[in-house]
Coordinates of C-alpha atoms in Angstrom, one line a residue:
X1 CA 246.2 39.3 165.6
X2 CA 245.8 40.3 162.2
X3 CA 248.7 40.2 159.8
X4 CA 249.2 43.6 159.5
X5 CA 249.4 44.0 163.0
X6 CA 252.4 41.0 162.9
X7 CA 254.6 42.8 160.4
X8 CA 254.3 45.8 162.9
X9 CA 255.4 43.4 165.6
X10 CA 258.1 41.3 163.6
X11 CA 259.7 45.4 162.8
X12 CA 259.6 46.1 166.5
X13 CA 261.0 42.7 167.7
X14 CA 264.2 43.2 165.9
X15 CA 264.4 47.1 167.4
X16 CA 264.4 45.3 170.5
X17 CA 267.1 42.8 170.0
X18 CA 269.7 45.5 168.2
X19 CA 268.6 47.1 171.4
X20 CA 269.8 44.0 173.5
X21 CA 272.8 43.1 171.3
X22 CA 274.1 47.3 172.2
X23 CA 274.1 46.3 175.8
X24 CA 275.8 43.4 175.5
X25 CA 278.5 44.5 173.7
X26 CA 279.0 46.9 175.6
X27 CA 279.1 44.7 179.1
X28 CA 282.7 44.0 178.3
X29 CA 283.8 47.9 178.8
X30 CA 282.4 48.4 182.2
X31 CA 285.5 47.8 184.3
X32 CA 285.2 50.4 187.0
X33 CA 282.3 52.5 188.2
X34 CA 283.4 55.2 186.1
X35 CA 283.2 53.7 182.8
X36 CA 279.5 52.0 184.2
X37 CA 277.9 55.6 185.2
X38 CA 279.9 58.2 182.8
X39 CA 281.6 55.9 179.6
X40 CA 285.2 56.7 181.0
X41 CA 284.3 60.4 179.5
X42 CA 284.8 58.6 176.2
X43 CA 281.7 59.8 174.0
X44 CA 282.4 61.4 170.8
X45 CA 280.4 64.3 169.5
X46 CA 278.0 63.0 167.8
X47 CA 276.8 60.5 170.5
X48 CA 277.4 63.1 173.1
X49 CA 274.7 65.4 170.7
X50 CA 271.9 62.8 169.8
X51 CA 272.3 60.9 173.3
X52 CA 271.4 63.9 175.0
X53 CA 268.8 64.7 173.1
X54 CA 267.3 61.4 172.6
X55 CA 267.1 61.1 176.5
X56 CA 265.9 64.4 177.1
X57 CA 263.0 64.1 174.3
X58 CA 261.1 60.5 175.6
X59 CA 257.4 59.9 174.3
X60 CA 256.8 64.2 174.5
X61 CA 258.5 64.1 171.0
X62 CA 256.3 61.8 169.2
X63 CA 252.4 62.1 171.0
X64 CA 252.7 65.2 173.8
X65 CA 253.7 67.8 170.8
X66 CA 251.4 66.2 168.0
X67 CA 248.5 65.8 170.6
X68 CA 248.8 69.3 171.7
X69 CA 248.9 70.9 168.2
X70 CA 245.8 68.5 167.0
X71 CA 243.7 69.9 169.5
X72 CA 244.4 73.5 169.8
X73 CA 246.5 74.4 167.4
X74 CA 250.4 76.2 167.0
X75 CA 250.4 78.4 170.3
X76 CA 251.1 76.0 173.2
X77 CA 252.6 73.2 170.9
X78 CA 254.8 76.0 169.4
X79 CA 255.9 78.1 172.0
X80 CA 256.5 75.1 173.8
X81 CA 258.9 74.3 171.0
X82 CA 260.4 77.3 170.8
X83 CA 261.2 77.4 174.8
X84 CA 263.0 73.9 174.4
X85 CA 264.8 74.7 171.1
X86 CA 266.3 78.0 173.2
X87 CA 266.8 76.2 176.2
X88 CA 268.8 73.3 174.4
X89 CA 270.9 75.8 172.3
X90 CA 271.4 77.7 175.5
X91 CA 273.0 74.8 177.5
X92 CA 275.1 73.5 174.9
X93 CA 276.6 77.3 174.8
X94 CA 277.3 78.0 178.4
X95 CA 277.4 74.9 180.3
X96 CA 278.1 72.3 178.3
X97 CA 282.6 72.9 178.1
X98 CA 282.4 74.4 181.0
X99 CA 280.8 71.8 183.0
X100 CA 282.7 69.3 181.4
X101 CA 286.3 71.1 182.5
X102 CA 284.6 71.7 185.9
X103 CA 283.7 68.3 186.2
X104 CA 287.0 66.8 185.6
X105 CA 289.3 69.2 187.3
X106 CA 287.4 68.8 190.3
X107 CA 287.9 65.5 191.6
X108 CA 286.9 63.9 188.7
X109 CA 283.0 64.2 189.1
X110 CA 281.2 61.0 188.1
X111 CA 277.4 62.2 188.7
X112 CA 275.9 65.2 189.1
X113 CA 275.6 65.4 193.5
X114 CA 279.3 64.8 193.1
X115 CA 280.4 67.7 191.3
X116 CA 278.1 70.4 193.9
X117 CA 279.8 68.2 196.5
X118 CA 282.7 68.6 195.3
X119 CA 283.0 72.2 193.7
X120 CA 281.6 73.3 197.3
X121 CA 283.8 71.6 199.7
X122 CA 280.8 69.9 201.7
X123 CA 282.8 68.0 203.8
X124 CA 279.4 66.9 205.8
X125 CA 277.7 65.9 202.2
X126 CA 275.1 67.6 203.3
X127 CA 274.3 68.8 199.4
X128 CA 275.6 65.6 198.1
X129 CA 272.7 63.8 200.2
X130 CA 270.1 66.2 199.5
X131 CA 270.7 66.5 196.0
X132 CA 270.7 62.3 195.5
X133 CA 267.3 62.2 197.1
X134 CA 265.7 65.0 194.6
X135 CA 267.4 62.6 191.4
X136 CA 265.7 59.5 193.0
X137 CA 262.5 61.7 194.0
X138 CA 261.7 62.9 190.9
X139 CA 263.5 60.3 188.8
X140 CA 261.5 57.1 190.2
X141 CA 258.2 58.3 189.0
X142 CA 259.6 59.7 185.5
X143 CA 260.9 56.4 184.8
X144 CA 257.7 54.7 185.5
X145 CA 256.0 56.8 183.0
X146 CA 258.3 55.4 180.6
X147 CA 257.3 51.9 181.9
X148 CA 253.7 52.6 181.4
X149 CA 253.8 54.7 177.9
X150 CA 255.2 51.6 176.5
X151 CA 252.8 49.7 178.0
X152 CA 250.3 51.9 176.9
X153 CA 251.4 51.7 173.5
X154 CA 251.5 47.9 172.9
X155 CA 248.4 47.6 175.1
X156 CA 246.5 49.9 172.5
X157 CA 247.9 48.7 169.2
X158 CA 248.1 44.6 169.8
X159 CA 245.6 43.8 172.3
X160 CA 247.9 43.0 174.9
X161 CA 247.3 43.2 178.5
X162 CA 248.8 46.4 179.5
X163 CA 250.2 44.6 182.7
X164 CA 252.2 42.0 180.6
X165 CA 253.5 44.7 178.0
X166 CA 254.3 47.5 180.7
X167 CA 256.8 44.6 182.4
X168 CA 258.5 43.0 179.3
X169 CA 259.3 46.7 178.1
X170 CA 260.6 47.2 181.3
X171 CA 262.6 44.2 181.7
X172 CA 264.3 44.8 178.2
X173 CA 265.5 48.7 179.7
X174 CA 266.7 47.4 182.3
X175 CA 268.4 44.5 180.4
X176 CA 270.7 46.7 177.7
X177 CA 270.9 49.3 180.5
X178 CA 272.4 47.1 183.2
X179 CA 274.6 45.6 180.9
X180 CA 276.2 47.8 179.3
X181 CA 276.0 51.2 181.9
X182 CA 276.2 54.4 180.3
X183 CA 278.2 53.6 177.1
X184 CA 275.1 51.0 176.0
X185 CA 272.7 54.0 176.5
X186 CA 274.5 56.1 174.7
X187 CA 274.6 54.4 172.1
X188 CA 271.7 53.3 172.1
X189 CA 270.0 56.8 172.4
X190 CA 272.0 57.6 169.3
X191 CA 270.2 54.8 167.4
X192 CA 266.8 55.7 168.7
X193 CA 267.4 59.3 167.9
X194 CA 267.8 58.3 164.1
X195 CA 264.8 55.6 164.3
X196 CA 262.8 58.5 166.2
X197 CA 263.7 61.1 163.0
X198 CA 262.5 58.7 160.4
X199 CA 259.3 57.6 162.0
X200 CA 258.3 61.5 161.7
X201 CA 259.5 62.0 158.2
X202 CA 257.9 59.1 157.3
X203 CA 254.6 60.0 159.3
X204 CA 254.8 63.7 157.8
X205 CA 255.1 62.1 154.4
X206 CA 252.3 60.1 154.1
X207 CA 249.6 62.0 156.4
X208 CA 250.5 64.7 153.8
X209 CA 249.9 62.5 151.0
X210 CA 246.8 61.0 152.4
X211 CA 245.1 64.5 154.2
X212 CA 245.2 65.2 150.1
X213 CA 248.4 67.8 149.9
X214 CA 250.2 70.8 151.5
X215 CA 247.3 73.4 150.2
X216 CA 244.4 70.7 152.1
X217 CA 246.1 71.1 155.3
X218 CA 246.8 74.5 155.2
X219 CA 242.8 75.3 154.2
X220 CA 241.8 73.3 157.0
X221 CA 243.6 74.7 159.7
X222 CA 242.5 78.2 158.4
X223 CA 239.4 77.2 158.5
X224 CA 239.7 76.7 162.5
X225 CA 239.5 79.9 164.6
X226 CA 243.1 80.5 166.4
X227 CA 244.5 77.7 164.8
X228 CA 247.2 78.9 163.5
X229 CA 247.8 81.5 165.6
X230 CA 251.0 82.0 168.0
X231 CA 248.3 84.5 170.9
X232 CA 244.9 82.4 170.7
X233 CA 244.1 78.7 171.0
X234 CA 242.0 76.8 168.8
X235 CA 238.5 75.3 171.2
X236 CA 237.6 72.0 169.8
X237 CA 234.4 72.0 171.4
X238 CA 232.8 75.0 170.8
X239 CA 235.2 75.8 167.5
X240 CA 236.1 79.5 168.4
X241 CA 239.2 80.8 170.1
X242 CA 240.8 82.2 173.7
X243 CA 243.5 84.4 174.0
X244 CA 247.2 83.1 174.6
X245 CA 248.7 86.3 176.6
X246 CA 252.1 87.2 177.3
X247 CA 252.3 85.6 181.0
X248 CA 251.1 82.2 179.4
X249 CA 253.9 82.9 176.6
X250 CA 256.7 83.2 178.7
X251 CA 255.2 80.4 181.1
X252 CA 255.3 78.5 178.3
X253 CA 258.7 79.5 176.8
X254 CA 260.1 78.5 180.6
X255 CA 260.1 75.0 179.7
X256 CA 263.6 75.7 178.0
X257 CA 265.3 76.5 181.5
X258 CA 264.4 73.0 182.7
X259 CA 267.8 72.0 180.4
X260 CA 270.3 73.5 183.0
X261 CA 269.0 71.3 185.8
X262 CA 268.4 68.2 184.1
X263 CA 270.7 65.7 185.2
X264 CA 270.4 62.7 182.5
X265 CA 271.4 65.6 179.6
X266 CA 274.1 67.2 182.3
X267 CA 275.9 63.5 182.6
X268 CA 276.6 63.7 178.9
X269 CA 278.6 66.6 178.9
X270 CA 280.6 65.5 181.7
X271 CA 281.1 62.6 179.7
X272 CA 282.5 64.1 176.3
X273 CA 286.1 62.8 175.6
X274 CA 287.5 66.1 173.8
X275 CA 286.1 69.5 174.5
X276 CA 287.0 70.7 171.6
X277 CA 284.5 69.4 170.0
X278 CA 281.4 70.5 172.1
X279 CA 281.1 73.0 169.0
X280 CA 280.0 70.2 166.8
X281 CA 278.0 68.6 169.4
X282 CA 275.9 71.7 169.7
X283 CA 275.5 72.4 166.1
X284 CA 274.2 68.9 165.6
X285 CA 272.1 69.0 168.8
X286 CA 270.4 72.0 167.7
X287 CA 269.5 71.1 164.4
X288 CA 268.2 68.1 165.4
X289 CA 266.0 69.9 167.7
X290 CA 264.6 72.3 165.7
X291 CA 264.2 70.0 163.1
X292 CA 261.7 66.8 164.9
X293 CA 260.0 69.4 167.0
X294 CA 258.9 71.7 163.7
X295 CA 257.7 68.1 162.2
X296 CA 256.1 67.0 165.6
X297 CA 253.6 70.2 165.7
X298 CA 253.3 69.6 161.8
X299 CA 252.1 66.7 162.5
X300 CA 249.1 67.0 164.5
X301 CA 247.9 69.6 162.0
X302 CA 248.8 66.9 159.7
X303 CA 246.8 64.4 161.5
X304 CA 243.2 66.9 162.1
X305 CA 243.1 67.4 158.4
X306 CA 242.9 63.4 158.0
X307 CA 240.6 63.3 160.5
X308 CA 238.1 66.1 159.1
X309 CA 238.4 63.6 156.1
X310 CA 237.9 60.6 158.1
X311 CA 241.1 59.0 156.5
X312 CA 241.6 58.3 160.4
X313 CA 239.3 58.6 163.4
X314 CA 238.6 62.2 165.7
X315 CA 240.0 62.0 168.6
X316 CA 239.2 63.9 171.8
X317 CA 241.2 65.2 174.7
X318 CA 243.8 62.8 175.9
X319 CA 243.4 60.4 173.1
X320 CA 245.0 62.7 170.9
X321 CA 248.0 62.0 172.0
X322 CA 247.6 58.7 169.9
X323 CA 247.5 60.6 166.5
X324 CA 250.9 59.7 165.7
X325 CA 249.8 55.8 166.6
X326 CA 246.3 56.0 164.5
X327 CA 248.7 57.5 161.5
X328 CA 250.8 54.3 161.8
X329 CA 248.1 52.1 162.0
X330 CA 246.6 53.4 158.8
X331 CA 250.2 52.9 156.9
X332 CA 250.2 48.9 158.1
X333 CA 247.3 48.5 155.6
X334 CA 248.9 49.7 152.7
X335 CA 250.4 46.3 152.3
X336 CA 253.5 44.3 153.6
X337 CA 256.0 47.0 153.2
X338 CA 254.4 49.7 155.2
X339 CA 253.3 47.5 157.6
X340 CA 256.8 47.2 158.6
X341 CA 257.7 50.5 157.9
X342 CA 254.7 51.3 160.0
X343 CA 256.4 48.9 162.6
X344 CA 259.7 51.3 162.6
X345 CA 257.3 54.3 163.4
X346 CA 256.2 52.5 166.4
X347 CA 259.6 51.4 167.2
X348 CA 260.1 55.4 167.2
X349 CA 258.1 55.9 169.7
X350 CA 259.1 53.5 172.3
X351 CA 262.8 54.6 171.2
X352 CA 261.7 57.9 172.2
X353 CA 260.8 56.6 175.8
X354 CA 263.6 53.7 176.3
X355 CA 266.0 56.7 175.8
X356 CA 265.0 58.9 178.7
X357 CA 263.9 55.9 180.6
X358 CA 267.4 54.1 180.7
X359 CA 269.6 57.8 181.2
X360 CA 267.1 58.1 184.0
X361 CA 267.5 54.6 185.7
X362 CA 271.3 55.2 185.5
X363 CA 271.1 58.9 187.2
X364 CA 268.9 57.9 189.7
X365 CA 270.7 54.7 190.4
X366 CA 274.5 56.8 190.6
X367 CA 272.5 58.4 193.3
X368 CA 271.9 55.9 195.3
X369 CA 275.0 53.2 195.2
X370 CA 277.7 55.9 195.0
X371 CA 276.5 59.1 196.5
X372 CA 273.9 58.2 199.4
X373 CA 275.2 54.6 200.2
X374 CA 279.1 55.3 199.9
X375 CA 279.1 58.8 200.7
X376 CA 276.7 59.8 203.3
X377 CA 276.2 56.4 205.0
X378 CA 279.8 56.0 204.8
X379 CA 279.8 52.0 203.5
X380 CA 283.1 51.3 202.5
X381 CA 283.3 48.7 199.2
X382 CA 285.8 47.8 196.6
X383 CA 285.9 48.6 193.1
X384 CA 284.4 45.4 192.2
X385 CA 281.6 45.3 194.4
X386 CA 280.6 48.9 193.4
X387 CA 280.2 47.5 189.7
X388 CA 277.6 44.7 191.3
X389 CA 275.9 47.4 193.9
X390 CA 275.7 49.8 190.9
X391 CA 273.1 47.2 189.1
X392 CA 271.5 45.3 191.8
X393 CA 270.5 49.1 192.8
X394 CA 269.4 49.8 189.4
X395 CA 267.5 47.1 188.6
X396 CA 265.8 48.0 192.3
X397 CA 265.1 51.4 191.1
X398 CA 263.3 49.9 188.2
X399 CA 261.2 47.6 190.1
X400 CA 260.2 50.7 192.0
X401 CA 259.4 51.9 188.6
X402 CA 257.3 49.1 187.4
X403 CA 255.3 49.5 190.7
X404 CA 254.4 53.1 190.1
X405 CA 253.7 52.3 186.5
X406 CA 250.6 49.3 187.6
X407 CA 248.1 51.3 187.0
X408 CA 246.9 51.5 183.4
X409 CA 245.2 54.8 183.9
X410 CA 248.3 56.6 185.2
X411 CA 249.3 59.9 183.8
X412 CA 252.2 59.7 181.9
X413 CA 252.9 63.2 180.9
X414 CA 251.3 65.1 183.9
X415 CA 254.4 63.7 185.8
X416 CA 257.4 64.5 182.5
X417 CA 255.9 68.1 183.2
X418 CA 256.2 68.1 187.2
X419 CA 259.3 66.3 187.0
X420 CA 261.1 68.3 184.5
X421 CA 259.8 71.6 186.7
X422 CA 261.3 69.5 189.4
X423 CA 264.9 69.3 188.0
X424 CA 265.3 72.5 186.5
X425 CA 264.2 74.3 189.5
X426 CA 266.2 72.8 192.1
X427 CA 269.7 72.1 190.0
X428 CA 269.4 74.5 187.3
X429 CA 270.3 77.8 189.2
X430 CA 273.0 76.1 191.2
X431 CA 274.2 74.7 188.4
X432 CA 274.7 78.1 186.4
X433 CA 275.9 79.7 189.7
X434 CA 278.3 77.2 190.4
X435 CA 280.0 77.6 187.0
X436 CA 279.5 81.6 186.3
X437 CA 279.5 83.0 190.0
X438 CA 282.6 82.5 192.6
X439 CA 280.9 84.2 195.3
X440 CA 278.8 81.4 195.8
X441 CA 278.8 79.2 198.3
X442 CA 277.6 75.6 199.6
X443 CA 274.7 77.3 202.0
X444 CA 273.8 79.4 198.9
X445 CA 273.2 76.4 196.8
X446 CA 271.8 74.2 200.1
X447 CA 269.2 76.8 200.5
X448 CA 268.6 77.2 196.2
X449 CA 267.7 73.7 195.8
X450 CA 265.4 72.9 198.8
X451 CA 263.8 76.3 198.0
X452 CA 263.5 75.6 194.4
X453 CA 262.2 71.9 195.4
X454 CA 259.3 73.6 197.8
X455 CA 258.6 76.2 195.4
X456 CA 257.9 73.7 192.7
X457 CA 255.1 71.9 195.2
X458 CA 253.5 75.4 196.6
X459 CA 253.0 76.9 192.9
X460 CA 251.7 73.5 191.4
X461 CA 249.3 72.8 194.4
X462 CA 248.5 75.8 196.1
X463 CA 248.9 78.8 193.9
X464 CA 248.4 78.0 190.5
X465 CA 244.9 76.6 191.4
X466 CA 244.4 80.5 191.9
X467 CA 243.5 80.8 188.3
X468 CA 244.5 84.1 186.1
X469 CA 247.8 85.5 186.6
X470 CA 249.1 83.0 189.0
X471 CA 248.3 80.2 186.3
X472 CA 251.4 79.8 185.2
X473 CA 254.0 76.8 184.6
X474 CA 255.9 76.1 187.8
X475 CA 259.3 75.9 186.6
X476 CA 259.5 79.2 186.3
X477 CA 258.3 80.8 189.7
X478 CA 260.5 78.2 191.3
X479 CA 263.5 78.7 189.3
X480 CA 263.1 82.6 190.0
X481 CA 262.7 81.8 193.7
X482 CA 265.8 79.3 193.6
X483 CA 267.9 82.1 192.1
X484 CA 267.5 84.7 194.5
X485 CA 268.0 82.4 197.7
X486 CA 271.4 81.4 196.2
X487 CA 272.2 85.1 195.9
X488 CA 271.1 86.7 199.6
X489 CA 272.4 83.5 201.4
X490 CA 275.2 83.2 199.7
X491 CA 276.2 87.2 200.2
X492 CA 274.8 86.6 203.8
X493 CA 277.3 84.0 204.9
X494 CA 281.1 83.7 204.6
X495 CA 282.8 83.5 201.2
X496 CA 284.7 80.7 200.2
X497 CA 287.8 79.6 200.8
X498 CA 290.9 80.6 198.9
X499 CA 290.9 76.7 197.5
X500 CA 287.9 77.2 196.0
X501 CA 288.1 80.4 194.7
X502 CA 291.3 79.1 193.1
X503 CA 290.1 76.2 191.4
X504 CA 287.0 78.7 190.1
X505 CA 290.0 80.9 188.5
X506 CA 291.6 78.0 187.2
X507 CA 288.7 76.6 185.3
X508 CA 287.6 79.7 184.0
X509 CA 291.3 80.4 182.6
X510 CA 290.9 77.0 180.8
X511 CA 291.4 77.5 177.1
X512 CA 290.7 75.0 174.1

């Protein structure tokens, strides 16, 4: 190991251990199963903003949008961007205060099953079940690609065995995370948003410095057919162009509904302590979003100009996903300071996954120990024992995790693109129904998310290999689909009861 690469690794070892010290402290304030899976709704508004967006981001931020802007320039990369900018502005605005009122007034909703459950009087938990299984489903395999991007990552830089560095990553989520519950990831996610913000100022910076200025990466991506155009994308084979059409536009732009479904960004605005203050939460969500995606796609136009000067290497199809790594790697040889600063760049990037990986291993494990085993197989445990079922089920979870993660040559971010179609097609149009529409009912929203679920399969395997119009993103086909099921059942089958029509009124009169 060479001594830049140890600097990197001293910079990333004490990442880890702040990271461990969070969960620790935070051990002590777990005293019921509340305060373990939803902080005792005690977040503030600036965790409440950078934790949801720090989990929602994971390892897309820093090498999905740079990869995808190297290679063919600002159309997918951007639109993409501009779908999950909407999407996150969108949520904050219409779901977030009232969600969180919902949540609370109706039986206190700890997780996300709960609160259909519970808004729909399914006495049979019939939706509660059904909507557990889609969080574990889709979660499981999510959270493995977190396990193995790490692994990935340490693998690639240190000459570890990818076995070895996939498992100790793994162990250290599941250390902070099952010590400290919801308020250590929180927290947590609020630290890695700020270490995942400098790593891409400080990678903008200096692959701007090194490509040899502003005007040197602007001449090269001109020179590149499509490249910096928002309707064509760039070939890096043959060097010309295709069209990017309107269908593959809004396809693309459908990535932003995924945020009303997704259950790990949901939990945190259940979990805000003072409504009131959602309004600064979403300013400072927002911004934030807007802000590391615009440098993300910056910088893998950043990081082709330094490859067209061979200040780093050209890299092909997947690989480029690693720009953001080869750009660090170059900094650690500028001496011992920006081999450590290079370290915190790297830490960046695993901050970006540890953040959605630990909101996902506590959604998916609330699903199991609280909804499935206590509510639908009826076991009947005290307060105490939940605590202990809640992390011997997460740490199983994980396991699961580690086991899907084995192999090296896994996809990571073929399954954060199925999964987050998966979420936001199957909760995301019950969720907005069951907040904005009282007509709705629990065999509407039965029938919207195992149609939404289906759909999401069908279009991914069987239609969109159709090619042409049909190739489009999933999500939004499924969503559509989703939608309209909760609308004709729910208008085909009785209305609800007076209770629940009530409590709709009541939460909709809520003023703050």
């Amino acid at each position: 190991m060479t001594r830049e690469q140890i600097l990197m690794l001293v910079s990333i070892v004490l990442y880890l251990l702040m990271i461990l010290y969070v969960g620790i402290r935070f051990s002590k304030k777990n005293n019921t199963v509340d305060d373990f899976y939803l902080g005792g709704r005690k977040l503030g508004p600036l965790v409440t903003a950078m934790s949801a967006e720090a989990s929602d981001m994971s390892s897309y931020l820093l090498m999905g949008v740079p990869g995808v802007a190297y290679l063919s320039g600002c159309a997918e990369a951007g639109w993409t961007a501009i779908g999950l900018a909407i999407g996150t502005y969108l949520n904050w605005l219409i779901v977030a205060k009232r969600l969180r009122h919902y949540s609370h007034y109706c039986k206190n909703s700890i997780t996300l099953p709960d609160f259909f459950s519970n808004r729909y009087r399914d006495n049979k938990n019939i939706l509660l079940g059904i909507s557990a299984l889609i969080i574990v489903i889709f979660f499981i395999p999510y959270t493995g690609s977190g396990f193995a991007a790490c692994g990935k990552l340490f693998s690639s830089l240190f000459d570890i065995d990818y076995h070895v560095a996939m498992i100790v990553s793994a162990l250290i989520i599941i250390a902070y995370t099952c010590l400290g519950g919801f308020l250590a990831a929180s927290t947590t996610d609020l630290i890695q948003s700020i270490i995942m913000t400098i790593a891409l100022i400080i990678v903008l910076c200096f692959g701007i410095n090194v490509a040899g200025g502003v005007d040197a990466v602007i001449e090269n991506a001109k020179s590149l057919k499509g490249y910096l155009s928002l309707n064509a994308l760039h070939d890096p084979v043959t060097g010309g162009s295709s069209k990017y059409g309107i269908i593959t536009i809004i396809s693309t732009l459908a990535w932003g509904l995924g945020y009303f479904g997704m259950p790990h960004i949901l939990l945190r605005f259940m979990a805000i302590e003072d409504s009131k203050k959602i309004k600064t939460s979403r300013r400072i969500a927002s911004v934030w979003v807007v802000f590391s995606l615009g440098i993300a796609v910056l910088i893998g136009i950043i990081g082709l100009a330094m490859s067209k000067i061979g200040a780093v290497e050209t890299l092909e199809g997947s690989q480029s996903e690693t720009i953001i790594v080869k750009i660090s790697d170059l900094l650690s040889t500028y001496g011992v300071v920006p081999a450590l600063v290079a370290g915190v760049i790297i830490a960046g990037i695993m901050a970006s996954t540890m953040s959605t990986s630990d909101s996902q291993l506590l959604a998916a494990s609330s699903s199991v120990s609280q909804n499935i085993l206590q509510k639908v197989l009826k076991v009947k445990i005290s307060e105490k024992s939940s605590m202990v079922v809640a992390r011997i089920t997460l740490i199983i979870i994980a396991l699961i995790g580690i086991v899907i993660a084995w192999d090296p040559d896994s996809s990571v971010f073929g399954i954060v693109s199925f999964a987050w179609a998966g979420f936001g097609a199957t909760f995301g149009p019950v969720m907005l129904f069951a907040l904005f529409w009282k007509r709705s009912n629990k065999y509407g929203a039965i029938s919207g998310i195992v149609v939404g679920g289906v759909m999401v399969f069908v279009w991914k395997y069987l239609i969109k290999p159709l090619g042409g119009a049909w190739n489009i993103y999933e999500l939004l086909p499924a969503f559509i689909c989703a939608s309209l099921v909760i609308v004709v059942v729910s208008l085909l089958t009785p209305a609800p009861e007076k209770e629940i029509v009530d409590e709709f009124e009541a939460v909709k009169a809520i003023k703050d």
